[in-house]
XYZ file of C-alpha atoms in Angstrom:
764
model
C 65.349 15.742 -33.144
C 65.906 19.140 -33.218
C 66.315 19.445 -36.813
C 62.883 17.858 -36.884
C 61.493 20.356 -34.349
C 62.996 23.163 -36.161
C 61.239 22.132 -39.764
C 58.403 21.684 -37.652
C 58.092 25.555 -36.618
C 59.735 26.643 -39.528
C 56.116 25.522 -41.572
C 53.805 26.614 -38.946
C 55.214 29.924 -38.746
C 54.486 30.397 -42.516
C 50.922 29.420 -42.023
C 48.331 31.999 -42.325
C 44.997 31.248 -40.722
C 41.854 32.852 -41.523
C 38.295 33.897 -39.996
C 34.842 33.497 -40.822
C 32.113 35.644 -40.662
C 28.226 35.947 -42.365
C 27.360 38.933 -44.267
C 23.923 39.460 -44.605
C 23.467 39.645 -48.714
C 21.179 41.838 -50.594
C 18.397 39.134 -51.293
C 18.257 37.870 -47.223
C 19.971 35.041 -47.320
C 23.975 34.788 -45.398
C 26.868 33.799 -47.139
C 30.207 33.111 -45.658
C 33.078 35.498 -46.324
C 36.402 34.501 -45.699
C 38.801 36.584 -44.768
C 42.755 36.396 -44.138
C 44.510 37.660 -41.114
C 45.292 41.898 -41.426
C 48.337 41.742 -42.294
C 47.823 39.090 -44.992
C 44.824 41.423 -46.257
C 46.793 44.289 -45.808
C 49.502 42.622 -48.641
C 46.502 41.618 -50.897
C 44.735 44.935 -50.953
C 48.540 46.686 -52.174
C 48.863 43.530 -54.829
C 44.962 43.796 -56.227
C 44.534 40.599 -55.108
C 40.949 39.152 -54.663
C 39.863 38.798 -50.744
C 37.418 36.104 -51.487
C 40.936 33.509 -52.039
C 43.469 32.743 -49.829
C 46.540 32.509 -51.830
C 48.880 29.048 -51.739
C 51.413 29.188 -48.988
C 54.881 28.663 -50.230
C 56.377 25.863 -51.152
C 58.909 24.004 -48.330
C 62.102 21.668 -49.410
C 62.124 17.983 -49.605
C 64.301 17.842 -47.049
C 62.165 19.589 -44.729
C 59.217 17.196 -45.454
C 61.344 14.284 -44.928
C 62.344 14.810 -41.798
C 58.692 15.931 -40.314
C 57.331 12.777 -41.777
C 60.329 10.966 -39.117
C 59.563 13.038 -36.649
C 55.868 12.313 -36.693
C 56.156 8.672 -37.241
C 58.853 8.057 -34.102
C 56.673 10.014 -32.012
C 53.511 7.823 -33.046
C 56.033 4.386 -32.851
C 57.277 5.727 -28.940
C 53.349 6.227 -28.015
C 52.546 2.686 -29.156
C 55.529 0.253 -27.894
C 54.273 2.588 -24.103
C 50.593 1.950 -24.253
C 51.471 -1.542 -25.201
C 54.033 -2.460 -22.130
C 51.202 -0.732 -20.052
C 48.043 -2.316 -21.248
C 50.048 -5.592 -20.470
C 50.989 -4.993 -17.293
C 47.755 -4.061 -16.955
C 46.764 -8.000 -17.556
C 49.707 -9.648 -15.361
C 48.828 -7.257 -12.474
C 44.424 -8.891 -12.715
C 45.896 -12.436 -13.780
C 47.693 -12.775 -10.557
C 44.663 -11.769 -8.404
C 44.191 -14.764 -6.928
C 42.787 -16.814 -10.061
C 45.718 -18.762 -10.183
C 45.290 -22.613 -8.612
C 46.846 -23.352 -5.477
C 50.829 -25.048 -5.760
C 51.445 -22.672 -9.186
C 53.424 -19.607 -9.448
C 51.864 -16.653 -11.348
C 54.631 -15.382 -14.095
C 56.360 -11.860 -12.554
C 56.173 -8.797 -15.210
C 58.476 -7.483 -17.126
C 58.323 -4.361 -15.351
C 57.261 -3.434 -12.021
C 54.034 -2.045 -12.459
C 53.191 1.510 -9.549
C 51.389 0.637 -6.840
C 47.358 1.000 -7.393
C 44.491 -0.880 -5.668
C 42.708 -3.346 -7.631
C 39.001 -2.689 -8.475
C 36.938 -5.021 -6.496
C 35.277 -6.909 -8.748
C 31.652 -8.901 -7.298
C 31.456 -11.996 -8.987
C 27.953 -12.987 -10.702
C 25.632 -14.804 -8.122
C 23.604 -17.124 -9.300
C 19.948 -16.766 -8.778
C 17.595 -19.542 -8.700
C 15.455 -19.205 -11.040
C 11.301 -18.000 -10.280
C 8.210 -19.698 -9.090
C 9.280 -23.220 -8.322
C 12.531 -22.918 -6.496
C 11.743 -19.781 -4.243
C 8.867 -21.073 -3.363
C 10.285 -24.143 -2.484
C 13.396 -22.445 -0.500
C 10.273 -20.380 1.345
C 8.411 -23.277 2.519
C 11.513 -25.315 3.670
C 12.023 -22.065 6.220
C 8.374 -21.574 7.441
C 7.655 -25.008 8.965
C 5.216 -25.306 11.752
C 7.932 -26.225 14.418
C 9.407 -22.457 14.023
C 6.384 -20.943 14.749
C 5.766 -23.590 17.811
C 8.556 -21.720 19.446
C 7.586 -17.962 18.176
C 4.135 -17.759 19.427
C 5.297 -18.419 22.381
C 7.765 -16.223 22.546
C 5.543 -13.283 21.483
C 2.190 -14.273 24.207
C 1.705 -11.183 26.183
C -1.082 -11.600 29.280
C -1.807 -7.447 27.719
C -0.523 -5.076 25.570
C -2.466 -1.886 25.196
C -1.494 0.540 22.690
C 1.283 3.500 23.882
C 1.559 1.205 27.138
C 4.762 -0.280 29.295
C 3.926 -3.627 27.136
C 3.395 -2.320 23.714
C 6.684 -0.401 24.055
C 8.975 -3.533 25.236
C 7.182 -5.283 22.223
C 8.343 -2.808 20.148
C 11.765 -3.069 21.586
C 11.990 -6.659 20.969
C 10.905 -6.827 17.287
C 13.598 -3.929 16.139
C 16.323 -6.350 18.352
C 14.906 -9.089 16.054
C 15.359 -6.839 12.796
C 18.561 -5.682 13.987
C 19.727 -9.232 14.229
C 18.481 -9.620 10.558
C 20.497 -6.806 9.313
C 17.273 -5.612 8.494
C 18.702 -1.865 9.664
C 15.619 -0.732 11.322
C 14.092 2.253 12.171
C 11.459 3.969 14.412
C 8.093 6.195 13.642
C 6.994 7.752 16.343
C 3.558 9.560 16.533
C 1.792 11.157 19.923
C -1.789 10.508 19.220
C -5.383 11.277 20.588
C -6.835 7.950 22.642
C -10.083 7.570 24.636
C -10.263 5.359 27.542
C -13.080 5.231 30.596
C -12.771 6.909 33.574
C -11.520 5.173 36.340
C -13.009 7.470 38.671
C -16.570 7.750 36.849
C -17.667 4.150 35.394
C -19.625 4.366 32.383
C -23.208 3.458 33.306
C -26.808 2.565 31.918
C -30.035 3.258 34.173
C -33.120 0.884 33.724
C -35.472 1.746 35.838
C -33.996 0.512 39.376
C -31.553 -1.370 38.032
C -28.072 -0.203 37.129
C -25.260 -1.587 35.145
C -21.861 -0.235 34.796
C -20.240 -2.205 32.268
C -16.341 -3.389 31.768
C -15.923 -2.874 28.769
C -16.467 0.272 26.421
C -16.248 1.911 22.811
C -13.315 4.382 22.050
C -14.238 7.613 20.809
C -17.817 7.557 22.252
C -19.293 11.183 22.558
C -19.022 11.619 26.276
C -22.563 12.322 27.420
C -25.309 11.310 30.054
C -28.522 10.973 27.594
C -32.510 9.597 28.610
C -34.515 8.028 25.723
C -37.621 5.179 25.410
C -35.433 2.089 24.700
C -36.099 0.626 21.314
C -34.275 -2.547 19.761
C -32.954 -2.629 16.494
C -31.563 -5.672 15.404
C -27.828 -4.981 14.010
C -29.025 -1.448 13.277
C -28.384 -1.488 9.322
C -30.163 0.630 7.149
C -33.060 -2.379 6.470
C -33.335 -3.192 10.089
C -34.191 0.459 11.049
C -35.999 0.786 7.829
C -38.471 -2.277 9.595
C -38.654 -0.128 12.465
C -39.927 2.429 11.057
C -42.428 0.812 8.784
C -43.630 -0.557 12.312
C -44.337 3.319 13.524
C -41.899 2.947 16.083
C -39.848 6.401 16.722
C -36.004 6.629 16.444
C -35.430 10.250 16.991
C -34.466 11.063 20.325
C -34.611 7.463 21.691
C -31.998 4.966 22.631
C -31.142 2.486 19.978
C -30.366 -1.602 21.192
C -28.477 -3.437 18.911
C -26.643 -6.453 18.862
C -23.165 -6.567 17.658
C -21.725 -8.321 13.735
C -22.886 -7.988 10.408
C -21.803 -4.104 10.156
C -18.575 -2.600 12.613
C -19.914 -0.343 15.693
C -19.037 2.827 13.832
C -21.219 2.013 11.190
C -23.706 0.755 13.555
C -23.508 3.995 15.601
C -23.579 6.457 12.297
C -26.805 4.770 11.053
C -28.227 5.518 14.501
C -27.074 9.304 14.366
C -28.837 9.557 10.990
C -31.866 8.345 11.982
C -31.766 10.428 14.866
C -30.636 8.423 17.818
C -29.589 9.604 21.040
C -27.450 6.540 22.059
C -26.416 2.882 21.378
C -25.854 -0.161 23.061
C -24.244 -2.983 21.750
C -24.271 -6.812 23.341
C -22.892 -9.852 21.667
C -26.095 -12.196 21.104
C -25.989 -16.147 21.906
C -27.189 -16.261 17.433
C -23.553 -14.810 17.047
C -21.228 -15.378 19.858
C -21.007 -18.364 21.094
C -19.017 -16.824 24.339
C -20.097 -16.926 28.303
C -22.998 -13.999 28.362
C -20.973 -11.943 31.103
C -18.197 -11.220 28.705
C -16.958 -7.461 28.249
C -16.830 -5.967 24.517
C -14.620 -3.490 23.058
C -13.930 -1.657 20.243
C -14.037 1.902 18.572
C -17.002 3.929 17.219
C -14.663 6.099 14.678
C -15.893 6.084 10.769
C -12.075 7.019 9.898
C -9.019 5.225 11.013
C -6.463 6.853 11.894
C -6.161 9.765 15.097
C -9.495 11.669 14.335
C -8.084 14.492 16.580
C -5.527 14.905 13.273
C -7.698 14.364 10.404
C -5.529 14.032 7.044
C -2.463 14.792 8.403
C -0.077 13.018 10.828
C 0.218 13.241 14.559
C 3.956 14.680 15.072
C 5.094 15.942 18.028
C 7.145 18.706 16.474
C 4.410 20.310 14.027
C 1.298 22.643 15.965
C -1.835 21.714 14.379
C -5.442 23.237 14.301
C -8.257 21.842 16.450
C -10.280 20.693 14.277
C -11.663 16.982 14.417
C -12.531 13.998 11.979
C -15.911 14.100 10.252
C -16.038 9.994 11.504
C -16.485 11.112 15.019
C -19.942 10.337 15.991
C -21.823 13.147 17.720
C -23.776 10.808 20.300
C -22.888 8.301 23.084
C -21.853 4.855 22.351
C -21.684 1.567 24.894
C -21.060 -1.896 25.393
C -23.178 -4.197 27.579
C -22.660 -7.629 28.407
C -25.740 -10.265 26.791
C -26.413 -10.994 30.571
C -27.292 -7.070 30.226
C -29.453 -6.747 27.626
C -31.384 -9.728 27.837
C -32.736 -7.931 30.980
C -33.153 -5.120 29.040
C -35.450 -6.890 26.459
C -36.966 -8.582 29.126
C -38.709 -5.447 29.962
C -38.431 -3.386 27.400
C -42.272 -3.757 25.862
C -43.559 -2.723 22.949
C -44.494 -4.966 19.165
C -42.967 -8.348 18.396
C -41.032 -8.281 15.294
C -42.003 -10.165 12.460
C -41.008 -13.605 11.913
C -39.093 -12.981 8.693
C -37.597 -10.075 9.499
C -34.563 -11.903 11.490
C -34.943 -9.842 14.643
C -35.418 -12.399 16.762
C -31.947 -13.178 18.413
C -30.218 -16.751 20.647
C -30.827 -15.431 23.584
C -33.141 -18.152 26.098
C -36.673 -16.473 27.610
C -36.649 -13.318 25.598
C -39.466 -12.202 22.263
C -37.229 -9.538 21.099
C -40.080 -7.032 21.108
C -39.238 -3.497 19.346
C -39.360 -1.339 22.832
C -40.642 2.460 22.434
C -41.971 2.521 25.915
C -39.656 2.338 28.244
C -37.312 5.171 29.545
C -33.281 4.516 29.699
C -30.409 6.503 30.983
C -27.225 6.182 29.155
C -23.910 7.780 30.626
C -20.623 7.780 29.160
C -17.874 9.223 30.666
C -14.404 8.060 28.474
C -11.347 10.636 28.964
C -9.456 11.522 25.954
C -5.366 10.505 27.052
C -2.479 11.266 24.399
C -0.202 8.387 23.980
C 3.350 7.907 22.558
C 3.112 5.263 20.182
C 6.161 3.522 17.990
C 5.646 2.270 14.309
C 8.337 -0.167 14.294
C 10.244 -1.158 10.555
C 12.710 -3.063 8.796
C 13.390 -3.613 5.161
C 15.255 -5.885 2.883
C 16.198 -4.319 -0.080
C 16.007 -4.546 -3.670
C 19.202 -5.357 -6.020
C 17.255 -3.847 -8.465
C 15.118 -0.932 -7.626
C 15.603 -0.544 -4.413
C 12.883 2.594 -4.427
C 9.825 0.430 -5.278
C 8.854 -1.679 -2.176
C 6.359 -4.368 -0.869
C 5.073 -3.519 2.696
C 4.143 -6.516 4.872
C 2.166 -5.546 8.265
C 0.690 -6.817 11.447
C -0.480 -4.813 14.573
C 0.737 -5.539 18.215
C -1.502 -4.127 20.584
C -5.046 -5.676 21.118
C -8.215 -5.387 23.916
C -6.733 -7.989 26.378
C -4.553 -10.811 25.107
C -5.081 -10.421 21.670
C -3.726 -13.940 20.130
C -5.375 -14.497 17.103
C -5.898 -10.524 16.749
C -2.129 -9.164 17.399
C 0.232 -12.297 18.970
C 0.037 -14.497 15.279
C 0.671 -11.266 13.125
C 3.702 -10.634 14.651
C 5.300 -13.661 14.758
C 4.198 -14.094 10.822
C 6.196 -11.103 10.589
C 9.358 -11.761 12.218
C 9.531 -15.423 10.768
C 9.069 -13.826 7.475
C 11.432 -11.195 7.755
C 14.155 -14.240 9.061
C 13.189 -16.063 6.106
C 14.040 -13.471 3.874
C 17.089 -12.473 5.189
C 18.538 -15.937 5.443
C 17.578 -16.494 1.592
C 19.191 -13.699 0.563
C 22.551 -14.240 2.754
C 23.051 -17.840 2.213
C 20.965 -18.594 -0.897
C 21.693 -16.528 -3.716
C 18.177 -14.877 -3.682
C 18.647 -11.274 -4.848
C 14.937 -9.673 -4.973
C 14.829 -7.118 -7.780
C 12.120 -4.547 -5.077
C 12.486 -3.865 -1.605
C 10.542 -5.539 1.079
C 9.409 -3.875 4.346
C 8.167 -5.045 7.247
C 6.230 -2.886 9.623
C 5.056 -3.642 12.962
C 1.742 -1.176 13.947
C 0.837 0.343 16.935
C -2.923 1.249 18.391
C -4.431 -0.572 16.032
C -7.555 -1.461 18.050
C -8.273 2.250 17.873
C -8.742 1.939 13.935
C -5.633 1.264 12.278
C -4.230 4.550 13.880
C -0.182 3.122 13.801
C -0.799 2.814 10.201
C -3.019 5.684 9.435
C -0.492 7.828 10.811
C 2.198 6.946 8.854
C 0.568 7.270 5.590
C -0.333 10.811 6.630
C 3.132 11.165 7.340
C 5.057 10.388 4.553
C 2.596 10.531 1.620
C 4.264 11.956 -0.681
C 6.809 9.540 -1.797
C 4.918 6.583 -0.332
C 2.178 6.808 -3.193
C 4.881 6.634 -5.645
C 6.876 3.853 -4.183
C 4.940 1.583 -2.282
C 3.213 -0.836 -4.784
C 1.798 -3.559 -2.773
C 0.176 -4.232 0.927
C -0.202 -7.471 2.555
C -1.183 -7.017 5.841
C -1.005 -10.014 8.442
C -3.490 -9.151 10.798
C -6.089 -12.384 11.583
C -4.642 -14.539 9.156
C -5.740 -17.434 11.293
C -9.682 -17.097 12.684
C -10.185 -21.180 11.961
C -10.287 -24.224 9.784
C -12.180 -25.711 6.617
C -12.333 -22.278 4.786
C -10.651 -19.365 3.341
C -11.523 -15.586 2.424
C -9.978 -12.587 1.653
C -10.430 -9.086 0.441
C -8.344 -6.987 -2.229
C -8.135 -4.414 -4.559
C -8.776 -6.211 -8.222
C -5.417 -5.627 -9.298
C -4.308 -8.106 -6.849
C -7.168 -10.721 -7.793
C -5.000 -12.625 -10.428
C -2.201 -12.761 -7.874
C -4.445 -14.252 -5.052
C -5.669 -17.068 -7.301
C -2.029 -18.303 -8.316
C -1.311 -18.568 -4.816
C -4.122 -20.146 -3.474
C -2.614 -22.588 -6.762
C 0.078 -23.009 -4.702
C 0.149 -22.836 -1.420
C -0.658 -26.107 0.349
C -3.663 -26.182 2.316
C -3.090 -27.071 6.013
C -5.866 -29.413 6.813
C -5.379 -32.257 4.162
C -3.933 -32.655 1.115
C -4.306 -30.316 -2.080
C -3.959 -26.531 -2.030
C -5.607 -23.874 -0.922
C -7.049 -23.745 -4.027
C -8.673 -27.159 -3.787
C -9.648 -25.796 -0.216
C -12.192 -23.958 -1.210
C -13.502 -25.594 -4.516
C -12.160 -25.348 -8.068
C -15.532 -23.747 -9.648
C -16.252 -20.311 -9.070
C -13.989 -19.331 -6.067
C -14.206 -15.994 -6.532
C -17.473 -15.615 -5.370
C -16.354 -18.617 -2.951
C -13.375 -16.272 -1.941
C -13.722 -12.563 -2.105
C -15.512 -10.395 0.041
C -15.898 -6.380 0.054
C -12.821 -4.339 1.785
C -14.501 -3.347 4.749
C -13.757 0.281 6.965
C -12.610 -2.042 9.853
C -10.350 -4.131 7.479
C -6.336 -3.253 8.274
C -5.539 -2.800 4.899
C -8.973 -0.435 4.298
C -6.610 2.958 4.860
C -3.843 1.393 2.249
C -6.273 0.745 -0.528
C -9.012 3.275 -0.395
C -6.630 6.466 1.614
C -3.664 6.036 0.052
C -4.147 4.132 -3.413
C -2.258 1.346 -2.715
C -2.739 -2.253 -3.923
C -4.111 -3.549 -1.073
C -5.192 -7.272 0.519
C -6.381 -9.074 3.556
C -6.519 -12.862 3.149
C -8.263 -15.662 6.155
C -8.162 -18.813 7.334
C -11.457 -19.216 9.095
C -14.359 -21.831 9.827
C -17.041 -22.503 6.992
C -20.286 -20.016 7.417
C -18.442 -17.686 9.505
C -17.405 -13.665 8.225
C -15.139 -13.222 11.874
C -13.716 -14.477 14.975
C -15.837 -14.361 17.483
C -13.451 -13.553 20.095
C -12.359 -10.508 19.004
C -12.224 -7.381 21.248
C -12.869 -9.318 24.189
C -9.998 -11.256 26.444
C -11.283 -14.261 25.465
C -8.640 -14.131 22.373
C -6.052 -16.503 23.318
C -4.235 -19.490 23.284
C -6.702 -22.020 23.561
C -9.289 -20.664 22.067
C -7.614 -20.479 18.821
C -6.801 -24.448 19.013
C -9.818 -25.112 19.122
C -10.589 -23.106 15.969
C -8.050 -24.345 14.128
C -9.061 -28.068 15.670
C -5.678 -27.771 17.198
C -3.586 -27.057 14.008
C -2.727 -23.176 14.882
C 1.308 -23.498 14.176
C 0.244 -25.494 10.368
C -2.274 -23.048 10.073
C 0.115 -20.121 11.119
C 3.175 -21.541 8.881
C 0.588 -21.679 5.676
C -0.624 -18.784 6.505
C 2.779 -17.102 6.353
C 3.770 -18.722 3.089
C 0.702 -17.505 1.847
C 1.917 -13.739 2.042
C 5.356 -14.956 1.807
C 5.047 -15.991 -2.079
C 2.819 -12.725 -2.761
C 5.904 -10.662 -1.626
C 8.448 -12.813 -3.332
C 6.863 -12.061 -7.023
C 5.603 -9.341 -6.752
C 9.621 -8.368 -5.805
C 11.026 -10.883 -8.210
C 9.242 -11.011 -11.120
C 10.712 -8.425 -14.030
C 6.788 -7.803 -14.357
C 4.753 -6.139 -11.077
C 2.212 -9.564 -10.415
C -0.398 -6.870 -10.820
C -3.185 -7.443 -12.984
C -4.790 -3.797 -14.591
C -7.259 -5.616 -16.566
C -9.081 -7.233 -13.670
C -10.156 -3.572 -13.165
C -12.085 -2.869 -16.276
C -15.141 -5.482 -15.235
C -15.139 -3.485 -11.977
C -15.883 0.003 -13.310
C -17.721 -1.197 -16.173
C -20.594 -2.287 -13.775
C -20.127 0.328 -11.586
C -20.603 3.246 -14.479
C -24.058 0.699 -15.860
C -25.486 1.543 -12.262
C -24.887 4.808 -12.940
C -25.585 4.591 -16.963
C -29.414 2.853 -15.424
C -29.631 5.645 -12.708
C -29.499 8.711 -14.847
C -31.772 7.237 -17.908
C -34.641 6.420 -15.598
C -34.357 10.044 -13.503
C -34.342 11.690 -17.065
C -37.021 9.683 -18.487
C -39.230 10.486 -15.035
C -38.247 14.282 -15.908
C -36.796 14.721 -12.140
C -32.811 15.542 -13.831
C -32.382 17.556 -17.030
C -29.242 18.555 -18.894
C -27.063 15.795 -17.882
C -25.848 12.798 -20.454
C -23.839 9.430 -18.541
C -22.574 9.206 -22.270
C -19.096 11.497 -21.522
C -18.900 8.730 -18.466
C -18.790 5.834 -20.515
C -16.619 7.312 -22.859
C -14.300 8.098 -19.891
C -14.913 3.574 -19.332
C -13.897 3.658 -23.176
C -10.705 5.381 -22.184
C -9.803 3.256 -18.929
C -10.517 0.050 -21.626
C -8.188 1.341 -23.785
C -5.466 2.142 -22.257
C -5.417 -1.670 -20.299
C -4.931 -2.893 -24.093
C -2.439 -0.345 -24.810
C -0.394 -1.477 -21.699
C -0.608 -5.316 -22.423
C 0.165 -4.820 -26.102
C 3.355 -2.985 -24.736
C 3.770 -6.037 -21.946
C 3.902 -8.097 -25.071
C 5.955 -5.964 -27.162
C 8.731 -5.314 -24.499
C 11.964 -6.928 -24.032
C 11.206 -7.415 -20.031
C 15.295 -8.553 -19.220
C 15.564 -4.605 -20.272
C 15.467 -2.684 -17.415
C 14.899 0.578 -17.946
C 11.987 -0.305 -20.515
C 10.669 -2.353 -17.332
C 10.489 0.208 -14.860
C 8.727 1.918 -17.338
C 5.898 -0.487 -17.686
C 5.669 -1.050 -13.793
C 5.335 2.647 -13.539
C 2.466 2.574 -15.317
C 1.270 -0.273 -13.310
C 1.485 1.447 -10.032
C -0.245 4.872 -11.470
C -3.719 3.112 -11.998
C -4.620 2.887 -7.839
C -3.527 5.674 -6.954
C -4.415 7.043 -9.898
C -8.493 6.315 -9.214
C -8.266 8.200 -5.558
C -10.673 11.431 -6.421
C -8.539 14.703 -6.380
C -11.900 16.737 -5.151
C -12.267 15.722 -1.924
C -10.796 16.672 1.054
C -9.081 13.918 2.993
C -10.269 15.245 6.227
C -13.956 15.250 5.081
C -13.496 12.528 2.942
C -10.503 10.207 3.877
C -11.558 7.479 1.944
C -10.975 9.243 -1.704
C -10.904 5.819 -4.013
C -13.912 6.195 -6.477
C -14.930 3.006 -6.516
C -13.632 1.258 -3.113
C -14.206 4.678 -1.015
C -16.937 6.238 1.005
C -18.205 9.402 0.309
C -20.776 11.316 -2.102
C -18.039 11.212 -4.909
C -18.141 7.208 -5.301
C -19.858 6.217 -8.405
C -21.734 3.949 -6.059
C -23.028 7.433 -4.086
C -23.780 8.722 -7.375
C -26.351 6.113 -8.437
C -28.134 5.959 -5.446
C -27.978 9.726 -4.639
C -31.528 12.113 -4.832
C -30.230 15.428 -4.752
C -29.918 16.372 -8.491
C -27.509 19.269 -8.306
C -24.761 16.988 -6.725
C -25.551 14.142 -8.805
C -24.567 16.586 -11.591
C -21.462 17.863 -10.032
C -20.453 14.410 -8.820
C -20.433 12.857 -12.164
C -18.794 15.462 -13.722
C -16.066 15.182 -11.409
C -16.348 11.360 -11.027
C -15.945 11.585 -15.120
C -12.218 13.512 -15.225
C -11.092 11.046 -11.971
C -11.781 8.130 -14.671
C -10.532 9.630 -17.594
C -7.588 10.923 -15.586
C -6.286 7.701 -14.658
C -7.228 6.328 -18.169
C -4.255 9.254 -18.934
C -1.951 7.993 -16.760
C -1.287 4.707 -17.737
C -1.005 5.962 -21.141
C 2.174 6.411 -19.531
C 3.091 9.582 -22.563
C 1.497 12.714 -23.237
C 1.491 11.890 -26.802
C 0.118 8.703 -26.121
C -3.099 9.940 -24.392
C -6.439 9.661 -27.066
C -8.658 12.505 -26.967
C -12.125 10.718 -27.303
C -13.431 11.707 -24.784
């Protein structure tokens, strides 16, 4: 070895190295100039050698070269032998990690291996095949027997938002999530709620009669007003137009309305727009079958969330400006009983409505005169109270994309007992969480994406808890939550089914209807509705008082709410009363409450499982095409009419139509890429899913304030920015501005769907 080392060193010392520099030539190009080391350069200069070439190194002796070759060969062989032994020892060690059958002895290694901790290798988990097996697993766990007990466990005599009962129920739900190893957490808000003043009751004075109703409408303007009493049916726009045609003055007068058709908030807003000074609302016998002295509760905020922190969350540690929601009414509003309304209508006076107007209700001995002649006084003394509310969450994390999640939510507070309003949804939330946890723990189910289970508080005041959560975490929620499934009011009766949903979820809704068995006999939910024209029979526009509406129109999250309901009805008549109990829901379902609740749980669960299991999100972007086309056609026709009449100049609706075309091309681009993509490729699938997730959120208008116009959705929101409003506006300047903004809103959505900047078409 010494001779080898000596020969190697001798050779290395005799070697000379060169350095390379780039010298610019006269023609501007750079050429490589080879320079030797300093000592060699000097010797070459003296000898007259050329600096461009390197002289050959002196020859080495043959014996030296042989020794060098043998040394290199010896080093190579030694390294190879050592590497082989180490690799063999590792293999022997891994074979002995509990893989031999019992009764056999592993062959010991020749060399004692070093003490190392072997890596823990998780064995592959057998995931059930999609669709049928998963659905069967879920159905087996969500039985009517299980709900018999859970519904009893969560029955509450009362559970108003922020009360001790509400806090106690939140703790029970938290414990259930913790027991299921769902890493629960709580989201706390400090919100302004409105309640009656215990020392100064609300009053209605009519002649010598004084009424003090127990029910009330939260967020009414506290005030005392006087005016002529006028009857206005349901308070819809068409109802108020009937009054104006009859020359009944609305400005400064008190409007008596019957509940139904539209929300309390919309009724009060319509009345205030016409100049009414106050609103009284009662349940008419034609729409509600309960006893005539039942108190009615609700809220009149034309929006959602805490109206005193509009657009931002009501956290305790942040200072907020003294601002109010634009949806707060500026006139007092109060509910009265059917008996009180009957007494008022018998003395109201004025002309009677036409038979074709639909103004006549079901109260006996009442002509439903329109009034306008007798004075009435309305006194509302509601007070604001600050309440701490808790939203409770649990999560079952996904195994591939845990940062993408479906949220299933249910409110737990209610006016009175709230069995159908709160108990049913809370019970489904708990049983669904337990069922999916068992599928992951015991049945090998590995969801690709996460499921978040949420229990909301202050839902009765306008989805306050849910909206405050959305406002608080908007920057991350809108990029991660790809669907919201509401569990509120899913059971209202028997014999029919209806749903409100983002168009992205229509295909999934149809698929689930075909898979879930009807709780009322043979066949599926799809069969129960009827196999022809299911959309017209099932789908309803999502109203502002729908618990899923803030998720869709405020946050841009595809959302759905669904209901098992009795035929020819639109809502559960006992909502907002103390009569919402187990006995009345049993009667409405034909004493099949547990069976119907189990079917509703299976319906929500199967939608959620498909959304978190499939490689590709079950959101159909093509379903928006017809919705957008219909909305654009309405605007197009409106602009054409105004242009032909000379009312509108310099406006061309072709730009909006071209934006619609860009959206259509983006839809086709996504569908083509889906067909040409290997959906087992995780990264490629995630890119496609991100493009699909961008659709709903990109339809939120970036040009309006969430304080003034919280429901920013271009198609499903409320405000002058929507295509529906543009098609109806009479302000030509506003039409011009809003049309331009809507065009770029729609084009921006198409651009987001394309994904890459270089794929965006510029045809607009």
